Coordinates of N, CA and C in Angstrom, one line a residue:
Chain B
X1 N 4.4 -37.1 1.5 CA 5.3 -38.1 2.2 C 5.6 -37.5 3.6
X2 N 5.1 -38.5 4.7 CA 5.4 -37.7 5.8 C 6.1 -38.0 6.4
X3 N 7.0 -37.1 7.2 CA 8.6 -37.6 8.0 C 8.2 -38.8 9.3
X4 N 9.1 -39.4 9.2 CA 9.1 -40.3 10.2 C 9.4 -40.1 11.4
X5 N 9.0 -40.6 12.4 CA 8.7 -40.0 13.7 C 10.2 -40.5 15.0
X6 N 10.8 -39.8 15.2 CA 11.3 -39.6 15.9 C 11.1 -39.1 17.8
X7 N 12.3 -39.3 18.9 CA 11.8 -38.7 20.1 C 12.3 -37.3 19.9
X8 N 12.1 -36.4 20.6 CA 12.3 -35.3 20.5 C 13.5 -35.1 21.1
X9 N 14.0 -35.6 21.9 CA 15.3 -35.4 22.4 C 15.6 -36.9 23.4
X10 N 16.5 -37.5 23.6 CA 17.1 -38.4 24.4 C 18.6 -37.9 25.2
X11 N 19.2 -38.4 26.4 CA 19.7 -37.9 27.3 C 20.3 -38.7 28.1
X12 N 21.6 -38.7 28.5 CA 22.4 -39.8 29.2 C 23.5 -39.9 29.6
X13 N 24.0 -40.2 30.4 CA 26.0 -39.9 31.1 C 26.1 -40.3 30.7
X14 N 27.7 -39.9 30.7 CA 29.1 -40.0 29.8 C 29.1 -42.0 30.3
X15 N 29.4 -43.1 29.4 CA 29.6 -44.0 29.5 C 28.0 -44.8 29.4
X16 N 27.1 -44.2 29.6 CA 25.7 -45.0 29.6 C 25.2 -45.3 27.7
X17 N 24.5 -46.3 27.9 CA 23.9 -46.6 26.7 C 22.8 -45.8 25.7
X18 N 22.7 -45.1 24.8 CA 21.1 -44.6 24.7 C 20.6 -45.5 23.1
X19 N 19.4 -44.8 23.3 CA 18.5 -46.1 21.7 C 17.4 -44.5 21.4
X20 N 17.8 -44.2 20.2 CA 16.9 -43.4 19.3 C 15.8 -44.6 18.3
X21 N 14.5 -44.4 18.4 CA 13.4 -44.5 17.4 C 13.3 -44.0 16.5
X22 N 12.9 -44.7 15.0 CA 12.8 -44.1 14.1 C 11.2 -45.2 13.5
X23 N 10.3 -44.3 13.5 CA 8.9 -45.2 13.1 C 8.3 -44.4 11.6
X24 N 8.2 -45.7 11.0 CA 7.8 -45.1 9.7 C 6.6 -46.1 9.3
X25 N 6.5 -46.2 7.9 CA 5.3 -47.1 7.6 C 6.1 -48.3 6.6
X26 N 5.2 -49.6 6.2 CA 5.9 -50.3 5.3 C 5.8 -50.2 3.8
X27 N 6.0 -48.2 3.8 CA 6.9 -47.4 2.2 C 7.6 -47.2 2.4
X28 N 8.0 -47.5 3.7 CA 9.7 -46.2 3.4 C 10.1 -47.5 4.8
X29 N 10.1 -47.2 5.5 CA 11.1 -48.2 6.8 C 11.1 -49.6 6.8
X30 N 9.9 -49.9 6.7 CA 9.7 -51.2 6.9 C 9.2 -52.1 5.5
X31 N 9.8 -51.6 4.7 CA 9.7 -51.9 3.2 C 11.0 -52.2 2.3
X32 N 11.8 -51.1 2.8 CA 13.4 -51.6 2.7 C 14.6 -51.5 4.0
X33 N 15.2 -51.8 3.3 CA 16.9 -52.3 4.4 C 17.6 -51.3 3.8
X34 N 16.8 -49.7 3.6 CA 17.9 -48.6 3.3 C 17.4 -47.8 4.4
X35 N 17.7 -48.1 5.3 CA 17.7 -46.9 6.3 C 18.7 -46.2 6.9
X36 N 18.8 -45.0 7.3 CA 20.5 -44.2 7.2 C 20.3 -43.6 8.7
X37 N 21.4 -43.1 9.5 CA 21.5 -41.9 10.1 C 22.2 -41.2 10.2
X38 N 22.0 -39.7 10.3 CA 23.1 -38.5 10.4 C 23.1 -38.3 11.9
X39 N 23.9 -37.4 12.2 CA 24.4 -36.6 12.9 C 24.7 -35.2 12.6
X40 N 24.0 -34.0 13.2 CA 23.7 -32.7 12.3 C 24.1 -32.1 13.7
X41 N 25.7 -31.1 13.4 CA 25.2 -29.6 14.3 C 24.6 -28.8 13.4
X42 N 23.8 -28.0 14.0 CA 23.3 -27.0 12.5 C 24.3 -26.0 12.2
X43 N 23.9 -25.8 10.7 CA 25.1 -25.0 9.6 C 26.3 -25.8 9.6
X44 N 26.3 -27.0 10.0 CA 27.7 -28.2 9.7 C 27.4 -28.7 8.4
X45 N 27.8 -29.6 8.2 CA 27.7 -30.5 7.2 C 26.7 -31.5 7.8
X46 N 26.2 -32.0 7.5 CA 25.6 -33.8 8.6 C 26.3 -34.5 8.1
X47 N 26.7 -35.7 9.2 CA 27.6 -36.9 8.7 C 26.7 -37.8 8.7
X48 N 27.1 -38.9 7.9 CA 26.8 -40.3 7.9 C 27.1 -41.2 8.9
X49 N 26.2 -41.7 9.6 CA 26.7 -42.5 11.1 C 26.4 -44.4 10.6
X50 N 25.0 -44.1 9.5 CA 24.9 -45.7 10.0 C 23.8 -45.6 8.1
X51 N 24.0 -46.7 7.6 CA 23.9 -46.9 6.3 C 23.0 -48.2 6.1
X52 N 22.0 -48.7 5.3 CA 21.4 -49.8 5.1 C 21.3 -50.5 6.6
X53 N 20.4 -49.7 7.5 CA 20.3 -50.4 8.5 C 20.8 -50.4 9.5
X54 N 22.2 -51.3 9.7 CA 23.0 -51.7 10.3 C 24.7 -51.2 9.7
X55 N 25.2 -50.9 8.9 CA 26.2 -51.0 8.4 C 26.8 -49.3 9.1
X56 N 28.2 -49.1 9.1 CA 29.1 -48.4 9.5 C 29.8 -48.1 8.6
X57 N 29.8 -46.9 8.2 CA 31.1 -46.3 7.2 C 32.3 -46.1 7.9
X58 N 33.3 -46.2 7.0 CA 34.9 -45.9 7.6 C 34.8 -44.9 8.3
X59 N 35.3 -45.3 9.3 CA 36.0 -43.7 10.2 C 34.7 -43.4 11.1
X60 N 33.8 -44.1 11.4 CA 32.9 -44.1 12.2 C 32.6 -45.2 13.8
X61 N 32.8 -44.5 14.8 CA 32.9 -45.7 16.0 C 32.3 -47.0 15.8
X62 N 32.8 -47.7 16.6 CA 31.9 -48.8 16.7 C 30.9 -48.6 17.6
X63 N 30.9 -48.1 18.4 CA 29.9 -47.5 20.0 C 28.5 -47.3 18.7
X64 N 28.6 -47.4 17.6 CA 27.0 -47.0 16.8 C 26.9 -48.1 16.4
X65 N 25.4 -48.8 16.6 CA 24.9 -49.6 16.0 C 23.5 -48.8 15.5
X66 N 23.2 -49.9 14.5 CA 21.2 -49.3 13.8 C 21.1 -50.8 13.9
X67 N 19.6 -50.7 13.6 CA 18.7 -52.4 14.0 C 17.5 -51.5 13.1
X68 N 16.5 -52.6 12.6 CA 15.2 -52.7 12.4 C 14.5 -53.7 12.5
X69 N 13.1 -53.7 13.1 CA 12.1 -54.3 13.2 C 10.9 -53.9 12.7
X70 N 10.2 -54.6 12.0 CA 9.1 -54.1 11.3 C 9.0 -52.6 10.7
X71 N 8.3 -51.5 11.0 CA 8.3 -50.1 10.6 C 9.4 -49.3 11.3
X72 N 9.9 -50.1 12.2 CA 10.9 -49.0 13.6 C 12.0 -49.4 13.5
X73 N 13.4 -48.3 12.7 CA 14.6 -48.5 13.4 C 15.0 -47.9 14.8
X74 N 16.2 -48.5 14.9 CA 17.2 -47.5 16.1 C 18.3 -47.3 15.9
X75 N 18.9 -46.5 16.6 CA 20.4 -46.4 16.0 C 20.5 -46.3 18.5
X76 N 21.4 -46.9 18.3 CA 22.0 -47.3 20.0 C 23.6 -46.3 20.0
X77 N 23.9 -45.9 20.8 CA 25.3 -45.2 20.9 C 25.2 -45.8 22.2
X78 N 26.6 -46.5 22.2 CA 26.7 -47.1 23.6 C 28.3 -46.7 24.0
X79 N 28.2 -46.4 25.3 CA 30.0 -45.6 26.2 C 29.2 -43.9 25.4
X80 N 28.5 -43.7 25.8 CA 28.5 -42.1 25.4 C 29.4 -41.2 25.8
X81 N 29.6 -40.6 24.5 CA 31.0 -39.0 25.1 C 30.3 -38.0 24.9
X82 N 30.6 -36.8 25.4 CA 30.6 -35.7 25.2 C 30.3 -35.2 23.6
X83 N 31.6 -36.0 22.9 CA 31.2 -35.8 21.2 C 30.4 -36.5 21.0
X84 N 29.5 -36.9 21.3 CA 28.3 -37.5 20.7 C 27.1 -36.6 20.4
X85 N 27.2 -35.2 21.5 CA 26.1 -34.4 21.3 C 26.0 -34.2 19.9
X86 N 24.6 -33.9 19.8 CA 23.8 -33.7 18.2 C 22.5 -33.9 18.0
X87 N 22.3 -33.5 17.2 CA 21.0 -33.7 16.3 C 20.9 -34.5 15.3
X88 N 20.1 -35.6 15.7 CA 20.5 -37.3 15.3 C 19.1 -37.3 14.1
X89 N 19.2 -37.6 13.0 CA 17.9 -38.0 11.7 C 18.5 -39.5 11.6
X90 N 17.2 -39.8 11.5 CA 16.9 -41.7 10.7 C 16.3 -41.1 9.1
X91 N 16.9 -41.7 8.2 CA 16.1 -41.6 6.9 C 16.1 -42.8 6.5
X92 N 15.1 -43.0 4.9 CA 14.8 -43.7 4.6 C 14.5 -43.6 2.9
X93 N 15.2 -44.9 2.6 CA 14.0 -44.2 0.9 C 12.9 -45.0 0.8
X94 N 12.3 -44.6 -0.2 CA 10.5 -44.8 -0.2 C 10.0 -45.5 -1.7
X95 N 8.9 -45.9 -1.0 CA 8.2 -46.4 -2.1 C 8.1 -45.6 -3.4
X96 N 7.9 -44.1 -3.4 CA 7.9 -43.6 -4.4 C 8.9 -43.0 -5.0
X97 N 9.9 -44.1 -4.7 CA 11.6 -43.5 -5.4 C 11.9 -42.0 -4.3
X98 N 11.4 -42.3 -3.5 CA 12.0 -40.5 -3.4 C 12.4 -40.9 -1.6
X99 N 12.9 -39.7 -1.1 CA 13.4 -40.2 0.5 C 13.4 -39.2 1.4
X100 N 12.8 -40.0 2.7 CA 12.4 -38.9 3.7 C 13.0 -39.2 5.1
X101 N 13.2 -37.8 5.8 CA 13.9 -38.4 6.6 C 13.0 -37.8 7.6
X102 N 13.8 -38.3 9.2 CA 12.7 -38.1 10.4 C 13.1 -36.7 11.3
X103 N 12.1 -36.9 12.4 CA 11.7 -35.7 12.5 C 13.2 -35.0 13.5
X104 N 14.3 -35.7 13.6 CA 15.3 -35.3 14.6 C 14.8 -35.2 15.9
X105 N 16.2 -36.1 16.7 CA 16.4 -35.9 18.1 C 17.8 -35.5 18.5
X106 N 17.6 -34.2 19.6 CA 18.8 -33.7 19.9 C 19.2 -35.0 21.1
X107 N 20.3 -35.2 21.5 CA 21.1 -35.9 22.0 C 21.9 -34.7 22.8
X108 N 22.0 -35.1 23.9 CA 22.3 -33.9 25.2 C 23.2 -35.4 26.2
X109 N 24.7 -35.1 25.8 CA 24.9 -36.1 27.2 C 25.3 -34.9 28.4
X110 N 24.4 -35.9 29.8 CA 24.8 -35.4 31.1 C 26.2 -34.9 31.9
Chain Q
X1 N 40.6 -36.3 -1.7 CA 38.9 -35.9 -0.6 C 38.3 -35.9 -1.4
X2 N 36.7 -36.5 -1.2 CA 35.8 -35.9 -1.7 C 35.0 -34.7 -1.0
X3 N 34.7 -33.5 -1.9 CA 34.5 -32.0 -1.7 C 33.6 -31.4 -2.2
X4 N 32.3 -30.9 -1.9 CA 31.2 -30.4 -2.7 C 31.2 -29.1 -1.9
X5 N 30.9 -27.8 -2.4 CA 31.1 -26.5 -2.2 C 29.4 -26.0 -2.6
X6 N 28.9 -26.0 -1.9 CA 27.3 -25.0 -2.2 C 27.6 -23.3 -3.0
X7 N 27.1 -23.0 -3.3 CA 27.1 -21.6 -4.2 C 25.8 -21.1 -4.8
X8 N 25.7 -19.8 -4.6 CA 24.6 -19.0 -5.2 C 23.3 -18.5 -4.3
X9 N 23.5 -19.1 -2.9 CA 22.1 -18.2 -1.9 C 22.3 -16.9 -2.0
X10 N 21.0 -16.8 -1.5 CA 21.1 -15.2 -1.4 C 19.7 -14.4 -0.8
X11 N 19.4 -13.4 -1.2 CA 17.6 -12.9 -0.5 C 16.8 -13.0 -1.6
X12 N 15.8 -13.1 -1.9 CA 15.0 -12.7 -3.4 C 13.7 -12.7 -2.7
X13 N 12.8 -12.2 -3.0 CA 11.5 -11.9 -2.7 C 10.5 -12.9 -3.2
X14 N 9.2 -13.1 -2.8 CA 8.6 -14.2 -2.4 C 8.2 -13.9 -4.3
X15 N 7.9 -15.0 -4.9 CA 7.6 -15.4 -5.9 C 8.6 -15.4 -7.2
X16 N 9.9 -14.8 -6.5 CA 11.0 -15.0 -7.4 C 12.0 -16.1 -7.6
X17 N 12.9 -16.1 -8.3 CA 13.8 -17.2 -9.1 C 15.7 -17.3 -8.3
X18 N 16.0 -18.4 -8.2 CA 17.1 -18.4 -7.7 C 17.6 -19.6 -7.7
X19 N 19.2 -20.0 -8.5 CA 20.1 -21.1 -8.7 C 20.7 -20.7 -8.3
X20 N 20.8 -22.0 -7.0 CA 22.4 -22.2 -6.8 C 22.6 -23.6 -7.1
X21 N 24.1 -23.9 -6.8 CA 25.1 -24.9 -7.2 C 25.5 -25.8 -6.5
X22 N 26.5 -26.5 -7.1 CA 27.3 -27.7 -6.0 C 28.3 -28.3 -6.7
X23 N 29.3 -27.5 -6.7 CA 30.3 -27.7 -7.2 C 31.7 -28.9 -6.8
X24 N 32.0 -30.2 -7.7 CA 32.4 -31.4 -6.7 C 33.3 -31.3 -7.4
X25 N 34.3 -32.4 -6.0 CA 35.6 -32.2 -6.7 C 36.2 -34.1 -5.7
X26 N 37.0 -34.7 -6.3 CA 37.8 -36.2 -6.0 C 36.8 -37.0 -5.7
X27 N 35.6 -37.2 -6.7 CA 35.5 -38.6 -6.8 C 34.9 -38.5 -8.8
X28 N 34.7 -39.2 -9.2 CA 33.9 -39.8 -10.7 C 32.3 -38.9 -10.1
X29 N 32.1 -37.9 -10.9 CA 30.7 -37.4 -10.4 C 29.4 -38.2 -11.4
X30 N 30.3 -38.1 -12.7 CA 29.2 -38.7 -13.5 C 28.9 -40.7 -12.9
X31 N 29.4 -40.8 -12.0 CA 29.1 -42.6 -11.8 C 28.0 -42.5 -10.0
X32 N 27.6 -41.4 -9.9 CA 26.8 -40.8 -8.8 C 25.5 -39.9 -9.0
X33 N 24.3 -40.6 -7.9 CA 23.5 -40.2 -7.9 C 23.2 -38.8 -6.9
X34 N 22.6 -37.5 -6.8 CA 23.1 -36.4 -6.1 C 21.7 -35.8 -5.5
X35 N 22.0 -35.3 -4.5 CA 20.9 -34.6 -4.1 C 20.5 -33.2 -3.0
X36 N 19.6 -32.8 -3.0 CA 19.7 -31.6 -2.2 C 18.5 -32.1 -1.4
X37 N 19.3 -31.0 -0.7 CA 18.6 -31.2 1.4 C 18.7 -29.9 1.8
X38 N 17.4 -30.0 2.3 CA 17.3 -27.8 3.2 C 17.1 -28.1 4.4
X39 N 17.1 -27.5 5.3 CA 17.1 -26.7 6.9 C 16.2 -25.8 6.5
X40 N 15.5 -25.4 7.2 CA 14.7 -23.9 7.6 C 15.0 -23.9 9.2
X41 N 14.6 -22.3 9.2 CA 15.4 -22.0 10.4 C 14.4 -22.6 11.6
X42 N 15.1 -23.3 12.8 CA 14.3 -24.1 14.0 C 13.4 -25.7 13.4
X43 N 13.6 -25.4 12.5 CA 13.2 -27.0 11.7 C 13.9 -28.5 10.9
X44 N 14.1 -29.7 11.1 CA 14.6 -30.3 10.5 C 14.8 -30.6 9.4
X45 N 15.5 -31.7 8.6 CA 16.1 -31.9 7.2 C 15.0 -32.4 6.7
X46 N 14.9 -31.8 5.4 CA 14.0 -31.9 4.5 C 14.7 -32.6 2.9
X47 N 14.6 -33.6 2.7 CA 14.6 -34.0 1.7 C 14.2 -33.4 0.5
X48 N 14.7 -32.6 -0.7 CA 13.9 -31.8 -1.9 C 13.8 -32.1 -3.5
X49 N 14.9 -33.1 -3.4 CA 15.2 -33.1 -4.7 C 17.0 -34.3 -5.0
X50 N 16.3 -35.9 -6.1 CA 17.6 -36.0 -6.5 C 17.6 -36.3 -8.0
X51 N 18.7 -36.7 -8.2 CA 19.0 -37.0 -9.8 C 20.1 -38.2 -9.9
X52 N 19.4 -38.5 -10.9 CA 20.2 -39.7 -11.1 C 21.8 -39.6 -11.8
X53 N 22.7 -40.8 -12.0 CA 24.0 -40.3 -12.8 C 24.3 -39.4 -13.7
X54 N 23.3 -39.5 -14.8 CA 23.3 -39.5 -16.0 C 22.2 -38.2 -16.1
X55 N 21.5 -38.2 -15.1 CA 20.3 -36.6 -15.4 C 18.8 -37.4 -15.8
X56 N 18.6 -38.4 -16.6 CA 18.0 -39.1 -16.8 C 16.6 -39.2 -16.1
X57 N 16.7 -39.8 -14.8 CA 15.6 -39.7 -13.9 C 16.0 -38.5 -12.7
X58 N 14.7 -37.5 -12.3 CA 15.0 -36.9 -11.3 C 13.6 -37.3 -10.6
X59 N 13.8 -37.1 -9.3 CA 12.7 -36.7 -8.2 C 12.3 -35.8 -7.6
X60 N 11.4 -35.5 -6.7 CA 11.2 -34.3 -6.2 C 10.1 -34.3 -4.3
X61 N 10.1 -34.0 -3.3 CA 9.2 -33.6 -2.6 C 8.1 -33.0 -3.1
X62 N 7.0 -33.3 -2.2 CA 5.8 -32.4 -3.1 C 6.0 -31.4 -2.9
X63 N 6.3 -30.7 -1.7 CA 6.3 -29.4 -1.1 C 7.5 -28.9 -2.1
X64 N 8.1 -29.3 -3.3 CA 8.5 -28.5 -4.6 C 8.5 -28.9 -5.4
X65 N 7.7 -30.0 -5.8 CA 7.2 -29.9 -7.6 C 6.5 -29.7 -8.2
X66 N 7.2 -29.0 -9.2 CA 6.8 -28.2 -10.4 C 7.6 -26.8 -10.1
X67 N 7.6 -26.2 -9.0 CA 8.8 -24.9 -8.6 C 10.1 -24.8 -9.0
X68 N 10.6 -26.6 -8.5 CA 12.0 -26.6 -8.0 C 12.5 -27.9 -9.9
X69 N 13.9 -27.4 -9.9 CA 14.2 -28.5 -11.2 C 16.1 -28.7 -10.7
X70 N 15.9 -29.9 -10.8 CA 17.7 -30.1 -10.6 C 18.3 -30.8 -11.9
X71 N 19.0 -30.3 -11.5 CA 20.3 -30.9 -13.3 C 21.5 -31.2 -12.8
X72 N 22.1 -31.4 -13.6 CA 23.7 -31.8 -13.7 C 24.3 -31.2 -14.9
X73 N 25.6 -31.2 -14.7 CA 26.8 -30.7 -16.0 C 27.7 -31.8 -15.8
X74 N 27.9 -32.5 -16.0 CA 28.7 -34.1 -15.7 C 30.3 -33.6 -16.4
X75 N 29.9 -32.4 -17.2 CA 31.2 -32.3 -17.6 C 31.6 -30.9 -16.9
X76 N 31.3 -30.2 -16.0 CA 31.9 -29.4 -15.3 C 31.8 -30.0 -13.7
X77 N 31.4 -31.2 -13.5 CA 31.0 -31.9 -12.7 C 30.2 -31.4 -11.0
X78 N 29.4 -30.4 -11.9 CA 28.6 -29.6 -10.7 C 26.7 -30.2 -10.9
X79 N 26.6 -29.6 -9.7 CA 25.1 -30.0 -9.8 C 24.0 -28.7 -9.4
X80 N 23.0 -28.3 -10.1 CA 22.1 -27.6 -9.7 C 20.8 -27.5 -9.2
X81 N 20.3 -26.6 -8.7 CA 18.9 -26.1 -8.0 C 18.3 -25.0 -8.7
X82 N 17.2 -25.5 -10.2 CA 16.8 -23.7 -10.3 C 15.8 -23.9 -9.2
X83 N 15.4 -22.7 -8.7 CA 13.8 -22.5 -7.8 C 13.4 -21.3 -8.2
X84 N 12.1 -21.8 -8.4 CA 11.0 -20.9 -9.4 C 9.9 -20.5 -8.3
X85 N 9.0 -19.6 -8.5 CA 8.2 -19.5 -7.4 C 8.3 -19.7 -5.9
X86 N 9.5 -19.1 -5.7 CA 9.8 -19.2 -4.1 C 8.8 -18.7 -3.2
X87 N 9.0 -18.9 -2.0 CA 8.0 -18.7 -1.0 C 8.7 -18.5 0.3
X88 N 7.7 -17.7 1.3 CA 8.7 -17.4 2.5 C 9.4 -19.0 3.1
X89 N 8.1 -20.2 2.9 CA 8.3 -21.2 3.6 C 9.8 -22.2 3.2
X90 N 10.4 -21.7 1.8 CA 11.8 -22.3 1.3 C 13.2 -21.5 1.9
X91 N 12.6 -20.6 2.6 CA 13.7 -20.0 3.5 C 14.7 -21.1 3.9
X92 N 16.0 -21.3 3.9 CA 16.3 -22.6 4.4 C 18.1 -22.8 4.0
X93 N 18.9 -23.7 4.6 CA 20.4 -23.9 4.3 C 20.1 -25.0 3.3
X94 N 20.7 -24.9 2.3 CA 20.2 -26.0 0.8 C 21.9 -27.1 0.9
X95 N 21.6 -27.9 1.1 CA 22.8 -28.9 1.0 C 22.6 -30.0 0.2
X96 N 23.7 -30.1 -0.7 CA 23.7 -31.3 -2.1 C 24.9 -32.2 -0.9
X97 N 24.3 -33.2 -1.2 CA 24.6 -34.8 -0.8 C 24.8 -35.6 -2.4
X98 N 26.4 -36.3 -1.9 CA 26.4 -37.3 -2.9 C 25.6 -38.8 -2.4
X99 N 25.4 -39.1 -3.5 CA 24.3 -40.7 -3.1 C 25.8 -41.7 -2.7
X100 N 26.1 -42.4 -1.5 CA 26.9 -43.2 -0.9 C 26.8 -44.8 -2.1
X101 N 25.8 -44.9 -2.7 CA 25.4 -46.1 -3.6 C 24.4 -45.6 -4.2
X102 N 24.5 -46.2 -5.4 CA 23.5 -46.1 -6.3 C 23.8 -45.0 -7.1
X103 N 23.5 -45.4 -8.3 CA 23.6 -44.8 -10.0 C 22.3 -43.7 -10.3
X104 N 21.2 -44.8 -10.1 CA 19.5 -43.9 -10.2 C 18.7 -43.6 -9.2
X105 N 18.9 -44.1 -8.0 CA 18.5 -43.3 -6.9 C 19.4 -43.0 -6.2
X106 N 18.9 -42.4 -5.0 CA 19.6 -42.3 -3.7 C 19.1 -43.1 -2.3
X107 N 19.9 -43.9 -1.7 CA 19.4 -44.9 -0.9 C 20.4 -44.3 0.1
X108 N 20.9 -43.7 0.6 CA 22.2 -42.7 1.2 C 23.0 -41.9 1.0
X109 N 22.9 -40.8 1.7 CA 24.5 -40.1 1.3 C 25.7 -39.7 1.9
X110 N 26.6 -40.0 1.7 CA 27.8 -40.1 2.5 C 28.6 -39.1 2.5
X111 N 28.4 -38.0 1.3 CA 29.5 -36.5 1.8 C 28.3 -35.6 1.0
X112 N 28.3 -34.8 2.1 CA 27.7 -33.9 2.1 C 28.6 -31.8 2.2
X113 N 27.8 -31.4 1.4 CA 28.8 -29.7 1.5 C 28.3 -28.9 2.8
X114 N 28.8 -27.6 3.0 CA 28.2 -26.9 4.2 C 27.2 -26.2 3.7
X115 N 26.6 -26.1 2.5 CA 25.4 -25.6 2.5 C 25.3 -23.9 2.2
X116 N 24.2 -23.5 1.8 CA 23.9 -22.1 0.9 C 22.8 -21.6 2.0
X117 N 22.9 -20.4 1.6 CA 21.5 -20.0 2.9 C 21.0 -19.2 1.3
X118 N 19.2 -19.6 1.6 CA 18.4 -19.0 0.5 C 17.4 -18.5 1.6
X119 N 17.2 -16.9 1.2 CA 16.3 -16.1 2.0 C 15.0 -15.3 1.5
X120 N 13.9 -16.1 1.8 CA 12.9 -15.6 0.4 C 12.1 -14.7 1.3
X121 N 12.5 -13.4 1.0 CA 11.2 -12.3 1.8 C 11.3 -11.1 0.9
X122 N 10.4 -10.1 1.5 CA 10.2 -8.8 0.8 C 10.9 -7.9 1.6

């Protein structure tokens, strides 16, 4: 199973919009409406940002949206802060019951 | 709160054995599907291993099955990692995630622990 492809890093002032990719195949992304994102400093915990897609857990901005189109989600962070910096994963579960996540992009705002 | 506590890394040398834990606490564990996730150092999350409510169905990455076995104690409401034939390449922070939905898989996880460091060298 191979991780889904992410950019390697994205970048943007405080208040500007940014859009992370997440490209998989139609087993895992574009096969179902379970696609998730974290947010990882390392040796933290990772949090849960964005669930089935589109959906927001409690206690999570609204400034996060996810979308999918065919094989490719995104997760958008729009009014970027400072706390946004991170290391952002799209996952996904898969055709073979099992789940993979992608390849991480660090998030650096200006 | 919901609270999962990692337990048991440590160093062991390449072809040896090592369990650790994941010990939960404020939610119904047995009505949850569970799972583990590693880091290696300078590399991303790796999906390795989940289980279903009940222990019933588990799954596994290739890159550990037949090595790696996960379980449950639903009545001490913790969850396990044996790993058998370790290798330098499982070097890594091991974190059990509870499944956000779902009973027999995992389609998300929503709380996750801070994780165990396992260090496989000579």
């Amino acid at each position: 199973q191979s991780a889904l492809t992410q950019p390697v890093s994205v970048s943007g002032s405080p208040g500007q919009s940014i859009t992370i990719s997440c490209t998989g195949t139609a087993k895992d992304v574009g096969g179902y409406n379970y696609v998730s994102w974290y947010r990882h400093h390392p040796g933290k915990a990772p949090k849960l940002m964005i669930y089935d897609v589109s959906n927001r857990p409690s206690g999570v901005s609204n400034r996060f949206s996810g979308s999918k189109s065919g094989n490719t989600a995104s997760l958008t962070i729009s009014g970027l802060q400072a706390e946004d910096e991170g290391d952002y994963y799209c996952s996904s579960y898969t055709s073979f019951s099992t789940y993979v996540f992608g390849t991480g992009t660090k998030v650096t705002v200006l | 709160e919901v609270q999962l506590e990692e337990s048991g890394g440590g160093l062991v040398q390449p072809g040896g054995s090592l369990r650790v834990s994941c010990e939960t606490s404020g939610f119904s564990f047995n009505d949850y599907a569970m799972s583990w996730v590693r880091q290696a150092p300078g590399k991303g999350l790796e999906w390795v291993s989940a289980i279903s409510f009940s222990g019933g169905y588990t799954y596994y990455a290739d890159s550990v099955k037949g090595r790696f076995t996960i379980s449950r104690d639903n009545s001490k409401n913790t969850l396990y990692l044996q790993m058998n034939s370790l290798r330098a390449e499982d070097t890594a922070i091991y974190y059990c995630a509870k499944a956000g939905r779902g009973t027999t898989s995992v389609f998300y996880m929503d709380v996750w622990g801070e994780g165990t460091t396992v260090t496989v060298s000579s």
